[in-house]
Short mmCIF file of C-alpha atoms and ligand atoms in Angstrom, two decimals:
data_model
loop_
_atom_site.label_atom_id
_atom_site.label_comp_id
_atom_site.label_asym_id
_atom_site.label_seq_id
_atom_site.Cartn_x
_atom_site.Cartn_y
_atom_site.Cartn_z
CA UNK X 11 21.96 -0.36 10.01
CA UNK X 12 22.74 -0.47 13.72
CA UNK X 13 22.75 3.03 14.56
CA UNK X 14 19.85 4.97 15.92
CA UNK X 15 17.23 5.88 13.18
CA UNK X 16 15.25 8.81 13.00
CA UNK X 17 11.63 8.53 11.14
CA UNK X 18 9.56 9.95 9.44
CA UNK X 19 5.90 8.26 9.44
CA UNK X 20 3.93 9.82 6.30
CA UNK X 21 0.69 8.83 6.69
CA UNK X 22 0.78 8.44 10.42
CA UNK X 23 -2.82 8.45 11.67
CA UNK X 24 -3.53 5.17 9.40
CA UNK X 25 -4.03 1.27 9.81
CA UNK X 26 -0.22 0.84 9.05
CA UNK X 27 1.03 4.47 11.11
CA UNK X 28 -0.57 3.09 14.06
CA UNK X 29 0.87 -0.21 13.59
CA UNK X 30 4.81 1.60 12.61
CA UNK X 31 4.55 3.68 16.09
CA UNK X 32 3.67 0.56 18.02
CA UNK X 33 6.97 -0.53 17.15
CA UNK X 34 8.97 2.30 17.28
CA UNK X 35 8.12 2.61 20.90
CA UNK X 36 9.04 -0.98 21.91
CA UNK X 37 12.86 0.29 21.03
CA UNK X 38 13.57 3.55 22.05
CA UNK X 39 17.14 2.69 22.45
CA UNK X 40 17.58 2.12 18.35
CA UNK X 41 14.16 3.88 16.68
CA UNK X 42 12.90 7.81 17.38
CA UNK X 43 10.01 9.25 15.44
CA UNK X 44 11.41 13.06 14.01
CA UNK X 45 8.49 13.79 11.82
CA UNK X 46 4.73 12.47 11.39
CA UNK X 47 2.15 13.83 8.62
CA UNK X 48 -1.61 13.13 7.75
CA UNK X 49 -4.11 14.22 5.78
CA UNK X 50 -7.46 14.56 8.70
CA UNK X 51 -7.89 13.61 12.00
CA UNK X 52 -5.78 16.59 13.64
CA UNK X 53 -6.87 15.40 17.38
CA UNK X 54 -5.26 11.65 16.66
CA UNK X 55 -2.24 13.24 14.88
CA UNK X 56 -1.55 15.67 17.64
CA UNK X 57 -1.77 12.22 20.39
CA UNK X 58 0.44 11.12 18.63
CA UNK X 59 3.43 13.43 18.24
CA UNK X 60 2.60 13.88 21.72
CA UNK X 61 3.34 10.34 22.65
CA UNK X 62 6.43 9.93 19.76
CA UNK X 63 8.04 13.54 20.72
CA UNK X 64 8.23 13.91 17.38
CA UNK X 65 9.77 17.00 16.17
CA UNK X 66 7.69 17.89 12.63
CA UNK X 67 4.12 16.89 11.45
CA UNK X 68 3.04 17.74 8.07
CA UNK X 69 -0.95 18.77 7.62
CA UNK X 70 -2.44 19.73 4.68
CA UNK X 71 -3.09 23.13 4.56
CA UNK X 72 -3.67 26.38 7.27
CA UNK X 73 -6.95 25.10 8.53
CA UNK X 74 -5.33 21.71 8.98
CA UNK X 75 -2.73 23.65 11.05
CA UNK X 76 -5.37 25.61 12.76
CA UNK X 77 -7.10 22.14 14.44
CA UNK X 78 -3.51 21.12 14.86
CA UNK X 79 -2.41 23.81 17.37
CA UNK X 80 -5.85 23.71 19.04
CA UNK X 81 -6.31 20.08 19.47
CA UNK X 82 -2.12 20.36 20.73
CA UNK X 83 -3.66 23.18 23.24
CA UNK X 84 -6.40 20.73 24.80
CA UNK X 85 -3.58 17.75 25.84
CA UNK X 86 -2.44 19.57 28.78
CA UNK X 87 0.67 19.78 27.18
CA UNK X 88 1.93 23.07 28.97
CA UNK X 89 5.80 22.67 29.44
CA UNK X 90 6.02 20.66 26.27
CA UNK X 91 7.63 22.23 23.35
CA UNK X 92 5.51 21.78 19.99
CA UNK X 93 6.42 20.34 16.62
CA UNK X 94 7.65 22.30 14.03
CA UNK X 95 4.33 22.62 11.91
CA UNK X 96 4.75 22.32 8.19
CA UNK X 97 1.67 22.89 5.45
CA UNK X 98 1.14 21.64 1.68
CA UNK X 99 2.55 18.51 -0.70
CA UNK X 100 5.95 20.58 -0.83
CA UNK X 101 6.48 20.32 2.74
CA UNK X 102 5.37 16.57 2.71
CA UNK X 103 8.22 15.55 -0.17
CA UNK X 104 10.79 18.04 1.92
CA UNK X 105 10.44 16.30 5.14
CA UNK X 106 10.95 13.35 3.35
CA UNK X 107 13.93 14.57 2.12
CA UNK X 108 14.96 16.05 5.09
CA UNK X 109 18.57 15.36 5.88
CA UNK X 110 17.43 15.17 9.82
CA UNK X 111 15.71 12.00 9.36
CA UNK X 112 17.03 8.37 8.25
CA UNK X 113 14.61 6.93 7.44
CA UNK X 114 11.00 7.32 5.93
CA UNK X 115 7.69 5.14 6.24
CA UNK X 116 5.82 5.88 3.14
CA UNK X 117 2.52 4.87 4.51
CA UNK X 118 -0.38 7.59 2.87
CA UNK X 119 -2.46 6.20 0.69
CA UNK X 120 -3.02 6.08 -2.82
CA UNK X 121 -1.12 8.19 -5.70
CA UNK X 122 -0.91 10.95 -3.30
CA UNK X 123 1.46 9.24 -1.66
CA UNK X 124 4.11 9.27 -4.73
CA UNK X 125 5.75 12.61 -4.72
CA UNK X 126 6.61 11.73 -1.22
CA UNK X 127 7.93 8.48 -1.51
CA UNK X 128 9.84 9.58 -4.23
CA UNK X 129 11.61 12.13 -2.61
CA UNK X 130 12.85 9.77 0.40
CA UNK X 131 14.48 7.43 -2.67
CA UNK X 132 15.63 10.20 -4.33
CA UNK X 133 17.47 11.67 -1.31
CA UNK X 134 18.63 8.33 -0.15
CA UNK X 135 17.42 7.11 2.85
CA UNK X 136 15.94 3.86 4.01
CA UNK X 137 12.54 3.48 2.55
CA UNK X 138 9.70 1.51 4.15
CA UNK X 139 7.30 0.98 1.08
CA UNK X 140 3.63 0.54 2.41
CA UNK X 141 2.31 2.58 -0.34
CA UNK X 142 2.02 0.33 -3.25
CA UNK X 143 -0.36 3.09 -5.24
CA UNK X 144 3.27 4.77 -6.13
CA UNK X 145 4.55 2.04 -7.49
CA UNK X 146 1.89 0.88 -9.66
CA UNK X 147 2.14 4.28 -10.96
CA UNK X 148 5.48 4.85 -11.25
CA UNK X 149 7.40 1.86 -11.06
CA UNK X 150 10.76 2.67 -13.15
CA UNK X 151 10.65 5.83 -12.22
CA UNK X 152 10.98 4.66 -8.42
CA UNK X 153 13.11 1.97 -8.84
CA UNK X 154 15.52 3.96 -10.90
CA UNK X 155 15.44 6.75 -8.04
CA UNK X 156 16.38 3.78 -5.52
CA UNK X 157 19.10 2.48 -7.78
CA UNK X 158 20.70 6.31 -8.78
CA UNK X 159 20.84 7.44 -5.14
CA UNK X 160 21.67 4.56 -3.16
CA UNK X 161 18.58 4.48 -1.17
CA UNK X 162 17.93 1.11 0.77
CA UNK X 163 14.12 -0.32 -0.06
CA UNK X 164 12.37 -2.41 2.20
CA UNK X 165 8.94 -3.79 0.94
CA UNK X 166 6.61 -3.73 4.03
CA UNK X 167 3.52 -5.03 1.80
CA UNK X 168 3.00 -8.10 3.76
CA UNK X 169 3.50 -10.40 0.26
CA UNK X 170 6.13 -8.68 -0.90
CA UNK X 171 8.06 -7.92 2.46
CA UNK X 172 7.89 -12.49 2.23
CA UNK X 173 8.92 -12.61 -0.68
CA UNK X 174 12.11 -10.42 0.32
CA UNK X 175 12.62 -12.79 3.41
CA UNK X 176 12.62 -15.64 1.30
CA UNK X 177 15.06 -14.41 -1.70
CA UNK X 178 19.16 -14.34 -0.68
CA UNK X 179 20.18 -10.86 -0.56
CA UNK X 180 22.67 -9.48 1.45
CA UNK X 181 23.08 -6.70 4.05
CA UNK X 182 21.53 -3.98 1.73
CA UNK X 183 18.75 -4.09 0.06
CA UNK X 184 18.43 -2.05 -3.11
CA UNK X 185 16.63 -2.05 -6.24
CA UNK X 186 17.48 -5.11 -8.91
CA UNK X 187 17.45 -5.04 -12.33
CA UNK X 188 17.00 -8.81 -13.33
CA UNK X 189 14.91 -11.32 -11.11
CA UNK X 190 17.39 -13.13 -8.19
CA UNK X 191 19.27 -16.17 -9.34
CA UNK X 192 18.11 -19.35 -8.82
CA UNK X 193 14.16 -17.89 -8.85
CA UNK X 194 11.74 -19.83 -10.92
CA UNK X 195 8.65 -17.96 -9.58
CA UNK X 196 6.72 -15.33 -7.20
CA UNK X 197 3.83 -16.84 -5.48
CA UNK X 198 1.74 -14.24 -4.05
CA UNK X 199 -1.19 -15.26 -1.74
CA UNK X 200 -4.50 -13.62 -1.03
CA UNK X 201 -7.24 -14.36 1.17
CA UNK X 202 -9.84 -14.14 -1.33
CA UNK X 203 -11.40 -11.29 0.74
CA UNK X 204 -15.13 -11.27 2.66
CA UNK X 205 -16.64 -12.15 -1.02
CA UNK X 206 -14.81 -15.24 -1.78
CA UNK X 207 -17.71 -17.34 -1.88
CA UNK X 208 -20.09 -14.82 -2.15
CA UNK X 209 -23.17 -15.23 -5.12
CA UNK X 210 -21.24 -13.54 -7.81
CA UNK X 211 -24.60 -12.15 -8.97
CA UNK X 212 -25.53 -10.13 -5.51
CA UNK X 213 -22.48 -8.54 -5.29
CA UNK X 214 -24.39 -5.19 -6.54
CA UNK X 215 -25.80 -4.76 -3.08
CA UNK X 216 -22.55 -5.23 -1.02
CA UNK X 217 -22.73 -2.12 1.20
CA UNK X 218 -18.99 -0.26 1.89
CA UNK X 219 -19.53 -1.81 5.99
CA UNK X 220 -19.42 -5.27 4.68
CA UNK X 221 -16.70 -4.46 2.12
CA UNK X 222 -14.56 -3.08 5.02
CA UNK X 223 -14.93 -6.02 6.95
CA UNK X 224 -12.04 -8.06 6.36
CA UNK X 225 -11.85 -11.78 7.42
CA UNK X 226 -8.01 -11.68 8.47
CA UNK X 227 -6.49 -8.49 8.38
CA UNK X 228 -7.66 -5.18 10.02
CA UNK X 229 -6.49 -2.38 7.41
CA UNK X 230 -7.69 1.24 6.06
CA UNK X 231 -10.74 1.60 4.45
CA UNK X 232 -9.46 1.79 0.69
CA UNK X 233 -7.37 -1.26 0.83
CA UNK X 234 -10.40 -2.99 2.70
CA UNK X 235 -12.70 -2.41 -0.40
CA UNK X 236 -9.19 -3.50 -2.44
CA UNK X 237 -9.02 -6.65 -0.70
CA UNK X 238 -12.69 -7.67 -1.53
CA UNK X 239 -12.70 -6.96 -5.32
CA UNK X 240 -9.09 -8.74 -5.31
CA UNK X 241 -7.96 -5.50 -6.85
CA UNK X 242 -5.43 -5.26 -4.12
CA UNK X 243 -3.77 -8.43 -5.55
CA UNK X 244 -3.52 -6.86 -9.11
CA UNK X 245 -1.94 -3.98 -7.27
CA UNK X 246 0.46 -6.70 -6.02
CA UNK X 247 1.37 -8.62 -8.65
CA UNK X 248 2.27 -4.92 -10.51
CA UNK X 249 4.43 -3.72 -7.69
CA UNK X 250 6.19 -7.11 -7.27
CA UNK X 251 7.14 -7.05 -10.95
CA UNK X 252 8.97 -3.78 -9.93
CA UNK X 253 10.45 -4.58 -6.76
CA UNK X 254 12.05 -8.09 -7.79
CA UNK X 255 11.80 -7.41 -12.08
CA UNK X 256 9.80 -10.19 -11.94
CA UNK X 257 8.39 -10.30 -15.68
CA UNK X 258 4.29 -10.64 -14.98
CA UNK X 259 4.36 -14.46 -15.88
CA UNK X 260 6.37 -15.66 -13.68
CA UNK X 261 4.13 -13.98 -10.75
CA UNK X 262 1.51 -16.17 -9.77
CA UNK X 263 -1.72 -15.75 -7.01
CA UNK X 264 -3.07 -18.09 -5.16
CA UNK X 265 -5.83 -17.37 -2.47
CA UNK X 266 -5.21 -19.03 0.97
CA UNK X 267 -8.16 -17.94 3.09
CA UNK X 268 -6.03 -18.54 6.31
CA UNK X 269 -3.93 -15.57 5.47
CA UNK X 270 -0.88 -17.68 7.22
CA UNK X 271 1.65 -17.98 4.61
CA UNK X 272 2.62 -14.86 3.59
CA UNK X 273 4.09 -15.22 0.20
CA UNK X 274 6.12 -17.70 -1.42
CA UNK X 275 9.08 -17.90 -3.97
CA UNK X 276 9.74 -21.16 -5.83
CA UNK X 277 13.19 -22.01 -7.04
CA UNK X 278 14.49 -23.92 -10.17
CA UNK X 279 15.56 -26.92 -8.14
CA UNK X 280 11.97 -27.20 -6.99
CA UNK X 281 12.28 -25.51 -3.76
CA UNK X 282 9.60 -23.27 -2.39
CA UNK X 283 10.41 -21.07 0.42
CA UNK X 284 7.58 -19.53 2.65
CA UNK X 285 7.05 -16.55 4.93
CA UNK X 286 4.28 -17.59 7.79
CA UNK X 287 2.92 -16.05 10.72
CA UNK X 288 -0.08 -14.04 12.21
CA UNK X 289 -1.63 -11.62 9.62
CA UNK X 290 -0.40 -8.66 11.47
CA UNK X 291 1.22 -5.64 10.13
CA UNK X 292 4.01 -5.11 12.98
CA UNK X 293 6.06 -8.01 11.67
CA UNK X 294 6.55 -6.72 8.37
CA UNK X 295 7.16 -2.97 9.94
CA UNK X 296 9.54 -4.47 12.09
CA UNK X 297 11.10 -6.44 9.80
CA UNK X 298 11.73 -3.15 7.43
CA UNK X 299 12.76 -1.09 10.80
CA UNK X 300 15.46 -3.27 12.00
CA UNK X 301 16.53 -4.99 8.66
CA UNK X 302 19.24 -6.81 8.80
CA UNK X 303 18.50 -7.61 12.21
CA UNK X 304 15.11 -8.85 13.69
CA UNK X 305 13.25 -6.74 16.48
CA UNK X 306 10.59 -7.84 18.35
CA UNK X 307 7.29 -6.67 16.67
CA UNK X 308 4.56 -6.87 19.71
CA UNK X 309 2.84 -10.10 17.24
CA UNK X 310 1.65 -13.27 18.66
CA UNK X 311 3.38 -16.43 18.16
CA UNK X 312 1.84 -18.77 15.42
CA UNK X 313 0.39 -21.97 16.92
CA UNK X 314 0.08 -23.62 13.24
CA UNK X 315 -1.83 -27.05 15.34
CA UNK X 316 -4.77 -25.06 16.46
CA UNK X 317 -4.62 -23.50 12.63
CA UNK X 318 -4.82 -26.94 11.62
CA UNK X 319 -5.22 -26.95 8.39
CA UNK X 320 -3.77 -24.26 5.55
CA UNK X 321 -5.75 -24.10 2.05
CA UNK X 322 -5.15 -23.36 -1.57
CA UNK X 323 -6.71 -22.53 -4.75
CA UNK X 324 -6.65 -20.52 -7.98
CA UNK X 325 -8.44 -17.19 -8.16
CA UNK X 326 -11.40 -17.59 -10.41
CA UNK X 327 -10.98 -14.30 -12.33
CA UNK X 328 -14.77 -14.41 -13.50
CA UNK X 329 -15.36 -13.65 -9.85
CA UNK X 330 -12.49 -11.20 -9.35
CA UNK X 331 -12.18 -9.12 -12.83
CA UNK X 332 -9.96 -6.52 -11.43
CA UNK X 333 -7.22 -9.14 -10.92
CA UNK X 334 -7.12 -9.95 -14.43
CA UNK X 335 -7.56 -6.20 -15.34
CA UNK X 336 -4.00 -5.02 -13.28
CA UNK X 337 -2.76 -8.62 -15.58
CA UNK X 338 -3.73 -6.33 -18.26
CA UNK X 339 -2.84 -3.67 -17.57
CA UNK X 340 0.94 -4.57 -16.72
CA UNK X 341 0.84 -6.03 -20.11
CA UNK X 342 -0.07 -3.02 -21.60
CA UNK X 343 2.82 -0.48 -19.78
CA UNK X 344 2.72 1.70 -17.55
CA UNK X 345 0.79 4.09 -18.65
CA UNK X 346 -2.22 1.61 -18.56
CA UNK X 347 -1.30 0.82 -14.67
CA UNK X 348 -1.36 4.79 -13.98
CA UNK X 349 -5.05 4.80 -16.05
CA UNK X 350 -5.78 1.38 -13.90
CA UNK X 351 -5.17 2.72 -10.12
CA UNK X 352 -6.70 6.42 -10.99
CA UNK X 353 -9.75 4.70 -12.18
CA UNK X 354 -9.62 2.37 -8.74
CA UNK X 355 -9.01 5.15 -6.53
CA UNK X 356 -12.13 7.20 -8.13
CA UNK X 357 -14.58 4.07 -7.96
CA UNK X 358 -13.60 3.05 -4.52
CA UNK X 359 -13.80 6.38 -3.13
CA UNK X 360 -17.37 7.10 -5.30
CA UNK X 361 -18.37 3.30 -3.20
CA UNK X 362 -17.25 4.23 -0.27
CA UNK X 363 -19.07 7.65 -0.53
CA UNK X 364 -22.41 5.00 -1.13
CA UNK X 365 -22.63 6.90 -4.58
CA UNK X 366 -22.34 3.89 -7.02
CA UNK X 367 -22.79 0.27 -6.60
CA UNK X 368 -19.70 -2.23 -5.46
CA UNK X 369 -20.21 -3.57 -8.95
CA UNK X 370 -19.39 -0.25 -11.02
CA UNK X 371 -15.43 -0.38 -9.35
CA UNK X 372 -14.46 -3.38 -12.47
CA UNK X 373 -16.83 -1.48 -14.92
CA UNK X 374 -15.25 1.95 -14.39
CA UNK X 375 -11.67 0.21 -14.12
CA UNK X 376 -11.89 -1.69 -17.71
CA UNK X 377 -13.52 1.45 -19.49
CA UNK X 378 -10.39 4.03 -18.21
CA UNK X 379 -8.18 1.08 -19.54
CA UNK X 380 -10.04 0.84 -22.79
CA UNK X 381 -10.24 4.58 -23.09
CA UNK X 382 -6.32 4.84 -21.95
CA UNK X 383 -5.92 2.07 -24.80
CA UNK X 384 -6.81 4.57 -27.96
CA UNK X 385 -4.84 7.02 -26.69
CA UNK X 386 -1.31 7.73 -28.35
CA UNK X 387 1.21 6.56 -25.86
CA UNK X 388 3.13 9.34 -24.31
CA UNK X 389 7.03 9.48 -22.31
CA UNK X 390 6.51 9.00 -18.65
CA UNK X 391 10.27 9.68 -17.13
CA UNK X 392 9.30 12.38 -15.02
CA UNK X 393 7.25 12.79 -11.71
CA UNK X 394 5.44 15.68 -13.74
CA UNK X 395 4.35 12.72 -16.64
CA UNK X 396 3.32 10.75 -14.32
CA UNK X 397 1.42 13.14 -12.45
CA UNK X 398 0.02 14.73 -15.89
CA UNK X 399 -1.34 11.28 -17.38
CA UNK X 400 -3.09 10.19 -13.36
CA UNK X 401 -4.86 12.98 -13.65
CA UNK X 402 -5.78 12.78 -16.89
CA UNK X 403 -7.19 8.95 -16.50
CA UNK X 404 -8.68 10.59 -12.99
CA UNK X 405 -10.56 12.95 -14.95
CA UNK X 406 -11.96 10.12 -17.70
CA UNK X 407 -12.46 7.89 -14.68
CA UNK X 408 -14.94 10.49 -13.35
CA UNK X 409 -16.62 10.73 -16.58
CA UNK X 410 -17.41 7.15 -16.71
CA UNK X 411 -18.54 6.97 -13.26
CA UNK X 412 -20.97 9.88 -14.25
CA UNK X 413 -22.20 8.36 -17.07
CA UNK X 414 -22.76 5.14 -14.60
CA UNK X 415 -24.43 6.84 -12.50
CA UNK X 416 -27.09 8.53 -14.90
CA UNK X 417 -27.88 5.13 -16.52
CA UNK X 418 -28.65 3.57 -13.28
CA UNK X 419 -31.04 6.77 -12.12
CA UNK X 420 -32.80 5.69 -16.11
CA UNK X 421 -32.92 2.40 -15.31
CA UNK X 422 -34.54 3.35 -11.82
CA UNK X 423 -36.84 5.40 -13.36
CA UNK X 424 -38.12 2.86 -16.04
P1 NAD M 526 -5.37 4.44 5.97
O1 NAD M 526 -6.49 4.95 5.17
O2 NAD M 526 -5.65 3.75 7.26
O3 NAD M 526 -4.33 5.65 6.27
C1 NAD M 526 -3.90 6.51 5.25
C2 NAD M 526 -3.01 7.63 5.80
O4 NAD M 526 -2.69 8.49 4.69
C3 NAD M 526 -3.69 8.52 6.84
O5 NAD M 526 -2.72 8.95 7.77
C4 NAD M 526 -4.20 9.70 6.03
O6 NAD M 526 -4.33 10.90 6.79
C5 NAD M 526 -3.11 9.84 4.97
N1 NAD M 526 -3.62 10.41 3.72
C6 NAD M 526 -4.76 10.08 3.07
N2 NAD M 526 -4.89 10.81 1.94
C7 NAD M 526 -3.81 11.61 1.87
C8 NAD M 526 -3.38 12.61 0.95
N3 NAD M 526 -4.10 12.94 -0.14
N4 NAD M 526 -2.21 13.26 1.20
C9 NAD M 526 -1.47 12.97 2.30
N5 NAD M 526 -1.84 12.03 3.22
C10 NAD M 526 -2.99 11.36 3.00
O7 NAD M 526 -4.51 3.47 5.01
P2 NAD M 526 -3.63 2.19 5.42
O8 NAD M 526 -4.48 0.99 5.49
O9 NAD M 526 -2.74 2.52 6.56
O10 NAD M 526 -2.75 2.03 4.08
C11 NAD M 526 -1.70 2.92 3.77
C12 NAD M 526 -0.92 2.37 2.57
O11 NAD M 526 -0.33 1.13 2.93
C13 NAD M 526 -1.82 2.08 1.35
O12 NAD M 526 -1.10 2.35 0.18
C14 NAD M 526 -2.08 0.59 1.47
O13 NAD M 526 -2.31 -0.03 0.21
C15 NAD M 526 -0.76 0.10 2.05
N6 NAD M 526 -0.88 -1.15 2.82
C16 NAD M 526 -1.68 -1.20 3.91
C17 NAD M 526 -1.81 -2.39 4.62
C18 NAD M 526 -2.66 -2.47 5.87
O14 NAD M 526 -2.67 -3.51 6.52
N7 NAD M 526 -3.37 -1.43 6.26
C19 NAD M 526 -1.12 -3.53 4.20
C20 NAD M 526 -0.31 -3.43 3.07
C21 NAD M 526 -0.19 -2.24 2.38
MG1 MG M 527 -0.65 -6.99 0.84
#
């Protein structure tokens, strides 16, 4: 794809919107933003359709729309005509589908980011996948979406856009049904997270600050808390068994505190090809943006002597039980990964909110998947399943975290 792209940025005022409209503006002769969408922060959002002249941003709702318009008011902006303003979820999957724009980053966070996503597959364009969240949920749903309407998928997870570096494809990259030729395995790397050698036993006082503060990568606050329970990974290894049918045992994790190597695929003649380079965003981003060809990204150069030295070692799951939970849970179907990521998404957010302990996120994670267990299994080829059965684990994740949360004021008040 050589001709000038138009994109849409969902999820614009995050870690990996920032990072997308750092490189969109290094190549104004090939990349132009038409549309940009979040969720809060109406000042940043409004900076920055200022500075990408993009045409559309998508808010929430009318008060959303309200801060909008003001916060557009106070950039001195007189002579500058404003973006088309568009309100609700609708909007957000429309402008996604929008036959103005070529291209979508799918970069909100979290389920909410699905219907979305979907919609840029299902209309065709080139589709930047930072959201893993819809996958996990709705993996043959998506890929099926790619596959039926010839949309071009780009994995900009930083694991999975090496693994895509290092497989042979050709000029198009689209949605396989059977692992590449040739592929023995799918080594993903991790870093292991600010807890990797943390007293497994005082991990019930890790405050959401220290859980944020990642030792390589500088990311959102969600994936931040993902990174240090190593639920992240399990997120991984799910959406790489959709992206390359990768059957789960053939997916393996290693943790490489150096974050260097990005991801690695090994080969049945005993060849293992590697992705390196800084832990930074912009190359994947770029890589998706100008895919076939390379663009440069704004990342340093990798100066592997003063790394020195690049580890390795097994994830000890004793440590990390949410990685062998999403193993699990991919076992189990995909209903089980919907009841696994709504459970996530409710305990991180409950941490994060400082109203349970760090510990609670595996606790509340296993008892959705035992509870999603001894339930009869139900179809999930629609967006509307999908949607139906996350909200129903949502709602049984909040009941658990209640429950959690009265035992622990009884065991206070003992
Ligand atoms: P972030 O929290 O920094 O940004 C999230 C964006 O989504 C914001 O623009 C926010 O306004 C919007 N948003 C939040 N809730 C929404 C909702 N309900 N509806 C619509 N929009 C909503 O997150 P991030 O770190 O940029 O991550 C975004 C996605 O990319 C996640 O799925 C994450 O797992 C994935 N990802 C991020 C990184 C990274 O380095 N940050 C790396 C790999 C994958
Ligand atoms: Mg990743």
């Amino acid at each position: 794809m050589t001709a000038f792209q138009r994109i849409a940025v969902l999820g614009s005022t995050g870690s990996i919107g920032d990072s997308t409209l750092d490189v969109i503006a290094r190549h104004p002769d090939r990349l132009g933003v038409y549309a940009l969408s979040a969720h809060s922060r109406m000042e940043k959002l409004a900076e920055q359709a200022l500075a990408s002249a993009a045409r559309v941003v998508v808010v929430p709702d009318a008060d959303a729309a309200a801060r909008f318009r003001q916060a557009w008011a106070q950039l001195r902006t007189q002579g500058t005509t404003p973006p088309e303003i568009r309100i609700g979820a609708q909007a957000l999957a429309d402008t996604a589908a929008d036959p103005d724009c070529d291209t979508v980053m799918a970069a909100i966070v979290g389920a909410a980011g699905l219907p979305s996503a979907l919609a840029a597959a299902r209309s065709g364009k080139r589709v930047l996948l930072a959201n893993k969240e819809a996958l996990v949920a709705a993996g043959s749903l998506f890929m099926a979406a790619v596959r039926d309407h010839g949309a071009e998928l780009l994995p900009i997870d930083s694991e999975h856009n090496a693994i895509f570096q290092c497989l042979p494809h050709g000029e198009r990259a689209s949605a396989p049904t059977r692992p590449a030729a040739g592929v023995r395995r799918l080594i993903l790397t991790a870093s292991g997270g600010p807890f990797r050698q943390h007293d497994p036993d005082a991990l019930h006082a890790i405050t959401p600050a220290q859980a944020c503060k990642h030792p390589n990568w500088s990311m959102g606050r969600k994936i931040s808390v993902d990174s240090a329970t190593m639920a992240n990974k399990g997120l991984e290894v799910i959406e790489a068994h959709w992206l390359f049918a990768m059957p789960a045992d053939r997916i393996e994790v290693l943790i490489h505190p150096q974050s260097v190597v990005h991801s690695m695929v090994e080969y049945e003649d005993g060849s293992v090809l590697a992705q390196l380079g800084q832990p930074d965003m912009r190359t994947p981003i770029a890589y998706g943006l100008g895919f076939p060809d390379r663009l440069a990204s704004g990342v340093g150069l990798l100066d592997l002597a003063r790394c020195g030295r690049l580890d390795f070692e097994k994830p000890d799951l004793r440590r990390f039980p949410c990685l062998g939970l999403a193993f699990d849970a991919l076992a189990a179907g995909q209903g089980a990964c919907i009841a696994l990521n709504a459970a996530n998404e409710i305990a991180v957010d409950a941490f994060l909110r400082e109203t349970v302990p760090y510990t609670c996120i595996p606790a509340v994670i296993a008892q959705t998947l035992e509870w999603h267990a001894g339930r009869p299994s139900v179809t999930l080829d629609s967006l509307d399943d999908v949607l139906a059965e996350d909200a129903a684990a949502r709602a049984r994740a909040e009941q658990v975290l209640a429950h959690s949360r009265v035992a622990a004021t009884q065991s206070r008040g003992r």
